[in-house]
Amino acid sequence: MSATDPSEVVILAAADMPEKEPRAASPRRRARPEGLVRSLLRNRKAFAGLIILAGFILLALLAPVIAPGDPSIITGQGAQAPSAEHLFGTTPKGQDVLALTLWGSRSSLLVGFVVGLAATAVALLAGLTSAFFGRAIDNGLSLITNVFLLLPGLPLLVILAAFLPPGLGTVMLVLTITGWAGGARVLRSQALSIRGTDFVAAAIVTGEKSLRIMFREILPNMASIVMITLLGVVIFAIGAQAGLEFLGLGDPSVVSWGTNLYWASNDGALMSGFWWAFVPSGAAIAFVAFALALINYGVDEVSNPRLRSARRRPFGTGTEVAR
Amino acid sequence: MTAQPPTSRPQPGASPQGDPVISLRGLTKDFQVGGLFSRRTVRALNQIDLDVERGEIMALVGESGSGKSTIARCVIRLEQPTSGQIVVDGVDVVREEPRRASHEYRGKVQMVFQDPFGSLNPIHQVRHFLERAIRLHTGVGRRENIESTLEELMATVDLPADLLDTHAYELSGGQRQRVAIARALAMEPQVILADEPTSMLDVSVRIGILNLMRRLRGAKGISMLYITHDLASARYVADRTTVMFAGELVESGRSTSVMDHPAHPYTQLLLSAVPDPDRAGSYDPVERARLRNAVLHSASCPFDGDPNAGCSATEPVRHAVGDPADRHWVRCHMYRPSAEVAARALAADKSEDDDIAQPAARGKKA
Amino acid sequence: MTGITDAAPRNVLVVSDLSVEYRGEKRTTRAVDRVSFTIGPGEAFGLAGESGCGKSTAANAIMRLLRDPAVITGGSILFDGRDVLAMSPDELRSFRWREVAMVFQSAMNSLNPVMTIGDQIMDIFTTHEGMTKKQARVRAAELLDLVQIDAGRLKAYPHQLSGGMRQRVVIAMAVALHPTLLIMDEPTTALDVVVQQEIMAQIGDLQQELGFSILFITHDMSLMIELCDRMAVMYSGRFVETAEAKGLFANPRHPYTRALINAFPPMHGPVAELTGLGEGVRFTNIPDLVEVSPGHLAALDSAGTHDILGGRS
């Protein structure tokens, strides 16, 4: 098996014991490997990512407290640079950028996570079904998946958004439709790999029903890859939502990072160099994506011990002698 | 085809009682290999006729690629045979349950897999495997306390009951295999198929597992089909041994009889290759080549003139050997295996296509 | 002693008190614990033990192939009188493959699938000996001939050969530069019994012809008796017994050795029940080897028995 064989990734997560490591003098009962969550918290990258993400979520939840009132109300002079009164300055229209950014996080994060969950759920269902119900269904589902993968994403997004009534619901629907296929491929592959293991064969031989095998035998072994897929789709969703809204295809009345950017562009902030009007929202998107990516790296490292960064010195150069 | 007793003609080696728990007749399995432009059919099993009696351990020995695992996978219904009969406990399952095994069937026939590290799902505790088995097949209700049954099972396989609450990855290979055996036993099956259960275990724990199998046969009367490439363990644990070559059966009979007096050149070849400290330095390449040749192109058969079975180059005729009580038969030496099959199995050239019995090599299988 | 030239040939390998530890994040394990043995010129030394006993680690240590988290923490390795542990990376480069070569476990599966056999063998010659491709091809053909493979197979890819042939190619590659010591780590484990016997015979022939020493590592004791002159049995990082091969089989003194030998049911005689090593049995605090008869050492304590930790925890 290669280092990237998904089934090995998963099973190592549970056993945490590469085969070559000697059992010399080990007790018969090994210590329980810690769960995914706890080892994530120990991993530096994941921890950093979680902190940043938690920060953003906290700010989103506290937006009504920190910046009460409707953020799109004009509260000051247009296009003012950051000052004591308006920490992030004002938009060309005269709205408080800080308030807009804080309130914007609510919509962006909400859509991001809802789409993430929905798309991952669809991908998971497709992947598990493909793996488990036979060649005909697998071929059919693979065809559908491939069609969705091949369709160019942005034009599809644009067309769908243009034809459907504007609103957050549309955005979420559209992003889910375009976002599920990539995850489906990966999850199908992982599910198939697990399907071929002896323990699934043993479950079949024991007489377990198919659905039970799918959800109680195969799925729990896919935890880390499901998490990775989920985080990936969330990143996609936040970015794509911003993109749609920037193009004016979202709901302009909603306050979100993307619409903030849209209005900044529309009102000439970009042209005139009023950087404070668009940098906060843009930076926020970047930081959230960064945080999610860090968590993703962390999950990857935890599931596959070979990726851990600990002291990887070159091969056989003599540094291993410590007499 | 009705579910009558499979053959009317008395086979050499047929049991006096005539009520085998597993009876295979004409079992054939073909696999399609190759990509889009070069598909070809590989015949993994060719007209297998095999009986496993109640209360006996039958060993099925052969090299890798001989098809022995495929037989197990067909009987356990993880593979669909291309043709032939599989009669278990009097019921022709291929005919009665063509698409998938019934729940009842699962309760009758169980399997222990080769890889102790892969056959137990890492997320479950030992308790889970045994409990599911019990609940699914012995009519014990959800609320009933099955704790005592669990403890009994663990005791039967010589494991301490406190291991019930451990996870599979905390156990050694030998312990895992015992759990796998306990899971199979939990369903109170009539027959257990054991596919190389000790080949991935440390050498010093193998005997323990083999002894457990002997005990189960003796105490509980469970029949077993023990698949292995290791002749020594077959001799130790099995009542009868059947030798397989390139998807076909070549010899069968009481284990000691087959191994002490092998009648087929392939059996002789296998026996000569078993490492034996008392026989060190006996490898003779000339003799090896002669045996190989005899398997593929024998010019004569020592049983020529057998009144019960005339020699034939095209039909796999079986000649009786020695004492009838040993049920020892050998396939006629004159029989020519199909050129492709034989060349594949014994030739110096083999491509990876020949590991077709391994599901991983063939990709997914519905 | 003085004035007389020491005519005895120098030992090819002298390992003294070698210790290797695996330093993990949470705990440190001793994989090899004060192991000592010697291999003379042309001698075949067998190292028997089960998975996790440290035999592969010891072999890798000899060739300085260990990497994180393994660390050599004690002892010495002398090859032909030279201190292997003190060699610089440059010295190691010429040391490996020229003087010591290794056939790894499942080596036949680690041949490069996208290169022909010929190219892979030729690589050895062009890299280590600086030969031209033409010269290398000639040598490659000779090498295949040595292991009884038709030179026409130089153009074949690994997947076109059987497992046994691939293993012979790997062995040929290992002896390509005529090393003094050949280390073989479970070379026949993945092979069928018939092919296994042929490979063992091949190794014996090669040794006769080229005269190298062998360190043969396996869990199958009965393979060793044909090939090996001396043997050692390893458990949990320590040697529990070492002797001349035939002597070890005839008269095993340590219970673990006996368990390993008995693990193979006999092929003759009535079928009698064998007792294996119970699964709870662990040997702890293995004492140093003591001589129990000339040339035969076993890790028995002074009372001649051994502390066996039996039963369940």
mmCIF file of N, CA and C in Angstrom, chain C residues 182-253:
data_model
loop_
_atom_site.group_PDB
_atom_site.id
_atom_site.type_symbol
_atom_site.label_atom_id
_atom_site.label_comp_id
_atom_site.label_asym_id
_atom_site.label_seq_id
_atom_site.Cartn_x
_atom_site.Cartn_y
_atom_site.Cartn_z
ATOM 1 N N LEU C 182 25.948 -10.380 2.301
ATOM 2 C CA LEU C 182 24.609 -10.209 1.761
ATOM 3 C C LEU C 182 23.613 -10.408 2.900
ATOM 4 N N ILE C 183 22.801 -9.405 3.116
ATOM 5 C CA ILE C 183 21.781 -9.514 4.168
ATOM 6 C C ILE C 183 20.449 -9.799 3.482
ATOM 7 N N MET C 184 19.761 -10.829 3.934
ATOM 8 C CA MET C 184 18.477 -11.161 3.322
ATOM 9 C C MET C 184 17.405 -11.189 4.403
ATOM 10 N N ASP C 185 16.439 -10.308 4.239
ATOM 11 C CA ASP C 185 15.389 -10.182 5.243
ATOM 12 C C ASP C 185 14.110 -10.827 4.723
ATOM 13 N N GLU C 186 13.825 -12.012 5.223
ATOM 14 C CA GLU C 186 12.630 -12.754 4.814
ATOM 15 C C GLU C 186 12.474 -12.796 3.296
ATOM 16 N N PRO C 187 13.458 -13.310 2.586
ATOM 17 C CA PRO C 187 13.394 -13.241 1.130
ATOM 18 C C PRO C 187 12.341 -14.148 0.513
ATOM 19 N N THR C 188 11.846 -15.127 1.261
ATOM 20 C CA THR C 188 10.918 -16.047 0.615
ATOM 21 C C THR C 188 9.538 -16.039 1.236
ATOM 22 N N THR C 189 9.280 -15.099 2.116
ATOM 23 C CA THR C 189 8.021 -15.129 2.846
ATOM 24 C C THR C 189 6.792 -15.055 1.948
ATOM 25 N N ALA C 190 6.848 -14.226 0.938
ATOM 26 C CA ALA C 190 5.649 -14.054 0.130
ATOM 27 C C ALA C 190 5.532 -15.095 -0.973
ATOM 28 N N LEU C 191 6.412 -16.057 -0.991
ATOM 29 C CA LEU C 191 6.419 -17.011 -2.100
ATOM 30 C C LEU C 191 5.817 -18.353 -1.693
ATOM 31 N N ASP C 192 5.322 -19.053 -2.682
ATOM 32 C CA ASP C 192 4.796 -20.386 -2.436
ATOM 33 C C ASP C 192 5.931 -21.342 -2.082
ATOM 34 N N VAL C 193 5.557 -22.402 -1.438
ATOM 35 C CA VAL C 193 6.521 -23.365 -0.922
ATOM 36 C C VAL C 193 7.429 -23.934 -2.005
ATOM 37 N N VAL C 194 6.872 -24.157 -3.175
ATOM 38 C CA VAL C 194 7.664 -24.750 -4.252
ATOM 39 C C VAL C 194 8.706 -23.763 -4.743
ATOM 40 N N VAL C 195 8.264 -22.543 -4.987
ATOM 41 C CA VAL C 195 9.193 -21.517 -5.452
ATOM 42 C C VAL C 195 10.219 -21.204 -4.374
ATOM 43 N N GLN C 196 9.760 -21.243 -3.153
ATOM 44 C CA GLN C 196 10.641 -20.948 -2.030
ATOM 45 C C GLN C 196 11.832 -21.885 -2.016
ATOM 46 N N GLN C 197 11.551 -23.153 -2.231
ATOM 47 C CA GLN C 197 12.632 -24.123 -2.214
ATOM 48 C C GLN C 197 13.629 -23.834 -3.329
ATOM 49 N N GLU C 198 13.100 -23.456 -4.483
ATOM 50 C CA GLU C 198 13.985 -23.169 -5.603
ATOM 51 C C GLU C 198 14.847 -21.945 -5.340
ATOM 52 N N ILE C 199 14.249 -20.946 -4.718
ATOM 53 C CA ILE C 199 15.023 -19.740 -4.406
ATOM 54 C C ILE C 199 16.116 -20.051 -3.389
ATOM 55 N N MET C 200 15.777 -20.854 -2.393
ATOM 56 C CA MET C 200 16.781 -21.213 -1.399
ATOM 57 C C MET C 200 17.946 -21.940 -2.058
ATOM 58 N N ALA C 201 17.621 -22.833 -2.980
ATOM 59 C CA ALA C 201 18.680 -23.550 -3.679
ATOM 60 C C ALA C 201 19.528 -22.567 -4.483
ATOM 61 N N GLN C 202 18.861 -21.618 -5.089
ATOM 62 C CA GLN C 202 19.566 -20.609 -5.885
ATOM 63 C C GLN C 202 20.542 -19.826 -5.024
ATOM 64 N N ILE C 203 20.081 -19.445 -3.836
ATOM 65 C CA ILE C 203 20.939 -18.679 -2.938
ATOM 66 C C ILE C 203 22.155 -19.504 -2.563
ATOM 67 N N GLY C 204 21.914 -20.788 -2.269
ATOM 68 C CA GLY C 204 23.025 -21.667 -1.926
ATOM 69 C C GLY C 204 24.025 -21.741 -3.070
ATOM 70 N N ASP C 205 23.523 -21.886 -4.297
ATOM 71 C CA ASP C 205 24.415 -21.952 -5.458
ATOM 72 C C ASP C 205 25.234 -20.681 -5.606
ATOM 73 N N LEU C 206 24.560 -19.544 -5.466
ATOM 74 C CA LEU C 206 25.248 -18.266 -5.606
ATOM 75 C C LEU C 206 26.360 -18.144 -4.582
ATOM 76 N N GLN C 207 26.061 -18.615 -3.389
ATOM 77 C CA GLN C 207 27.059 -18.480 -2.344
ATOM 78 C C GLN C 207 28.273 -19.333 -2.658
ATOM 79 N N GLN C 208 28.021 -20.517 -3.181
ATOM 80 C CA GLN C 208 29.135 -21.381 -3.577
ATOM 81 C C GLN C 208 29.990 -20.686 -4.619
ATOM 82 N N GLU C 209 29.302 -20.069 -5.566
ATOM 83 C CA GLU C 209 30.012 -19.496 -6.697
ATOM 84 C C GLU C 209 30.745 -18.202 -6.352
ATOM 85 N N LEU C 210 30.080 -17.322 -5.600
ATOM 86 C CA LEU C 210 30.671 -16.009 -5.360
ATOM 87 C C LEU C 210 31.331 -15.873 -3.996
ATOM 88 N N GLY C 211 31.035 -16.778 -3.091
ATOM 89 C CA GLY C 211 31.754 -16.803 -1.828
ATOM 90 C C GLY C 211 31.420 -15.729 -0.814
ATOM 91 N N PHE C 212 30.242 -15.124 -0.890
ATOM 92 C CA PHE C 212 29.942 -14.073 0.090
ATOM 93 C C PHE C 212 29.411 -14.681 1.380
ATOM 94 N N SER C 213 29.405 -13.867 2.435
ATOM 95 C CA SER C 213 28.768 -14.282 3.696
ATOM 96 C C SER C 213 27.306 -13.882 3.625
ATOM 97 N N ILE C 214 26.508 -14.546 4.418
ATOM 98 C CA ILE C 214 25.074 -14.240 4.403
ATOM 99 C C ILE C 214 24.577 -14.018 5.814
ATOM 100 N N LEU C 215 23.747 -12.979 5.971
ATOM 101 C CA LEU C 215 22.970 -12.833 7.200
ATOM 102 C C LEU C 215 21.523 -13.079 6.768
ATOM 103 N N PHE C 216 20.971 -14.189 7.200
ATOM 104 C CA PHE C 216 19.667 -14.624 6.701
ATOM 105 C C PHE C 216 18.635 -14.481 7.808
ATOM 106 N N ILE C 217 17.647 -13.658 7.558
ATOM 107 C CA ILE C 217 16.649 -13.351 8.578
ATOM 108 C C ILE C 217 15.314 -13.971 8.201
ATOM 109 N N THR C 218 14.706 -14.674 9.124
ATOM 110 C CA THR C 218 13.437 -15.322 8.810
ATOM 111 C C THR C 218 12.714 -15.718 10.080
ATOM 112 N N HIS C 219 11.438 -16.051 9.955
ATOM 113 C CA HIS C 219 10.728 -16.599 11.093
ATOM 114 C C HIS C 219 10.591 -18.113 10.935
ATOM 115 N N ASP C 220 10.952 -18.619 9.766
ATOM 116 C CA ASP C 220 10.788 -20.040 9.483
ATOM 117 C C ASP C 220 12.109 -20.771 9.736
ATOM 118 N N MET C 221 12.165 -21.405 10.905
ATOM 119 C CA MET C 221 13.421 -22.020 11.311
ATOM 120 C C MET C 221 13.879 -23.111 10.356
ATOM 121 N N SER C 222 12.922 -23.859 9.831
ATOM 122 C CA SER C 222 13.333 -25.007 9.032
ATOM 123 C C SER C 222 14.006 -24.610 7.736
ATOM 124 N N LEU C 223 13.826 -23.375 7.295
ATOM 125 C CA LEU C 223 14.520 -22.932 6.081
ATOM 126 C C LEU C 223 16.005 -22.801 6.343
ATOM 127 N N MET C 224 16.297 -22.466 7.597
ATOM 128 C CA MET C 224 17.675 -22.115 7.895
ATOM 129 C C MET C 224 18.597 -23.294 7.941
ATOM 130 N N ILE C 225 18.090 -24.428 8.261
ATOM 131 C CA ILE C 225 18.998 -25.521 8.537
ATOM 132 C C ILE C 225 19.750 -25.929 7.283
ATOM 133 N N GLU C 226 19.132 -25.727 6.123
ATOM 134 C CA GLU C 226 19.811 -26.068 4.875
ATOM 135 C C GLU C 226 20.950 -25.110 4.591
ATOM 136 N N LEU C 227 20.680 -23.842 4.821
ATOM 137 C CA LEU C 227 21.593 -22.816 4.346
ATOM 138 C C LEU C 227 22.619 -22.384 5.386
ATOM 139 N N CYS C 228 22.216 -22.336 6.644
ATOM 140 C CA CYS C 228 23.022 -21.630 7.626
ATOM 141 C C CYS C 228 23.996 -22.509 8.391
ATOM 142 N N ASP C 229 25.136 -21.908 8.661
ATOM 143 C CA ASP C 229 26.121 -22.587 9.477
ATOM 144 C C ASP C 229 25.811 -22.378 10.952
ATOM 145 N N ARG C 230 25.633 -21.106 11.308
ATOM 146 C CA ARG C 230 25.274 -20.792 12.684
ATOM 147 C C ARG C 230 23.958 -20.036 12.697
ATOM 148 N N MET C 231 23.288 -20.051 13.856
ATOM 149 C CA MET C 231 21.990 -19.398 13.953
ATOM 150 C C MET C 231 21.830 -18.725 15.285
ATOM 151 N N ALA C 232 20.944 -17.743 15.330
ATOM 152 C CA ALA C 232 20.562 -17.149 16.606
ATOM 153 C C ALA C 232 19.055 -16.963 16.612
ATOM 154 N N VAL C 233 18.471 -17.067 17.784
ATOM 155 C CA VAL C 233 17.034 -16.846 17.929
ATOM 156 C C VAL C 233 16.836 -15.577 18.737
ATOM 157 N N MET C 234 15.974 -14.728 18.228
ATOM 158 C CA MET C 234 15.811 -13.417 18.841
ATOM 159 C C MET C 234 14.404 -13.248 19.389
ATOM 160 N N TYR C 235 14.300 -12.612 20.534
ATOM 161 C CA TYR C 235 12.991 -12.347 21.109
ATOM 162 C C TYR C 235 13.039 -10.993 21.798
ATOM 163 N N SER C 236 12.115 -10.126 21.427
ATOM 164 C CA SER C 236 11.987 -8.846 22.111
ATOM 165 C C SER C 236 13.317 -8.108 22.186
ATOM 166 N N GLY C 237 14.052 -8.130 21.097
ATOM 167 C CA GLY C 237 15.282 -7.361 21.037
ATOM 168 C C GLY C 237 16.525 -8.068 21.554
ATOM 169 N N ARG C 238 16.359 -9.222 22.160
ATOM 170 C CA ARG C 238 17.528 -9.907 22.709
ATOM 171 C C ARG C 238 17.698 -11.279 22.083
ATOM 172 N N PHE C 239 18.940 -11.738 22.108
ATOM 173 C CA PHE C 239 19.184 -13.113 21.666
ATOM 174 C C PHE C 239 18.821 -14.044 22.807
ATOM 175 N N VAL C 240 18.081 -15.090 22.500
ATOM 176 C CA VAL C 240 17.816 -16.070 23.544
ATOM 177 C C VAL C 240 18.631 -17.341 23.369
ATOM 178 N N GLU C 241 19.150 -17.563 22.180
ATOM 179 C CA GLU C 241 19.964 -18.743 21.987
ATOM 180 C C GLU C 241 20.760 -18.578 20.706
ATOM 181 N N THR C 242 21.965 -19.113 20.682
ATOM 182 C CA THR C 242 22.714 -19.108 19.444
ATOM 183 C C THR C 242 23.614 -20.334 19.431
ATOM 184 N N ALA C 243 23.708 -20.960 18.267
ATOM 185 C CA ALA C 243 24.502 -22.180 18.159
ATOM 186 C C ALA C 243 24.684 -22.524 16.693
ATOM 187 N N GLU C 244 25.438 -23.583 16.478
ATOM 188 C CA GLU C 244 25.538 -24.118 15.139
ATOM 189 C C GLU C 244 24.154 -24.630 14.744
ATOM 190 N N ALA C 245 23.778 -24.456 13.473
ATOM 191 C CA ALA C 245 22.394 -24.711 13.055
ATOM 192 C C ALA C 245 21.906 -26.107 13.427
ATOM 193 N N LYS C 246 22.684 -27.102 13.069
ATOM 194 C CA LYS C 246 22.217 -28.460 13.341
ATOM 195 C C LYS C 246 22.108 -28.716 14.832
ATOM 196 N N GLY C 247 23.075 -28.170 15.555
ATOM 197 C CA GLY C 247 23.067 -28.353 17.001
ATOM 198 C C GLY C 247 21.851 -27.706 17.642
ATOM 199 N N LEU C 248 21.470 -26.560 17.140
ATOM 200 C CA LEU C 248 20.315 -25.854 17.687
ATOM 201 C C LEU C 248 19.055 -26.669 17.496
ATOM 202 N N PHE C 249 18.905 -27.251 16.324
ATOM 203 C CA PHE C 249 17.729 -28.062 16.047
ATOM 204 C C PHE C 249 17.717 -29.334 16.858
ATOM 205 N N ALA C 250 18.895 -29.893 16.992
ATOM 206 C CA ALA C 250 18.954 -31.169 17.691
ATOM 207 C C ALA C 250 18.702 -30.994 19.171
ATOM 208 N N ASN C 251 19.185 -29.875 19.707
ATOM 209 C CA ASN C 251 19.116 -29.722 21.140
ATOM 210 C C ASN C 251 18.781 -28.280 21.551
ATOM 211 N N PRO C 252 17.580 -27.822 21.312
ATOM 212 C CA PRO C 252 17.215 -26.458 21.686
ATOM 213 C C PRO C 252 17.099 -26.338 23.200
ATOM 214 N N ARG C 253 17.733 -25.335 23.789
ATOM 215 C CA ARG C 253 17.750 -25.219 25.233
ATOM 216 C C ARG C 253 16.755 -24.194 25.768
#
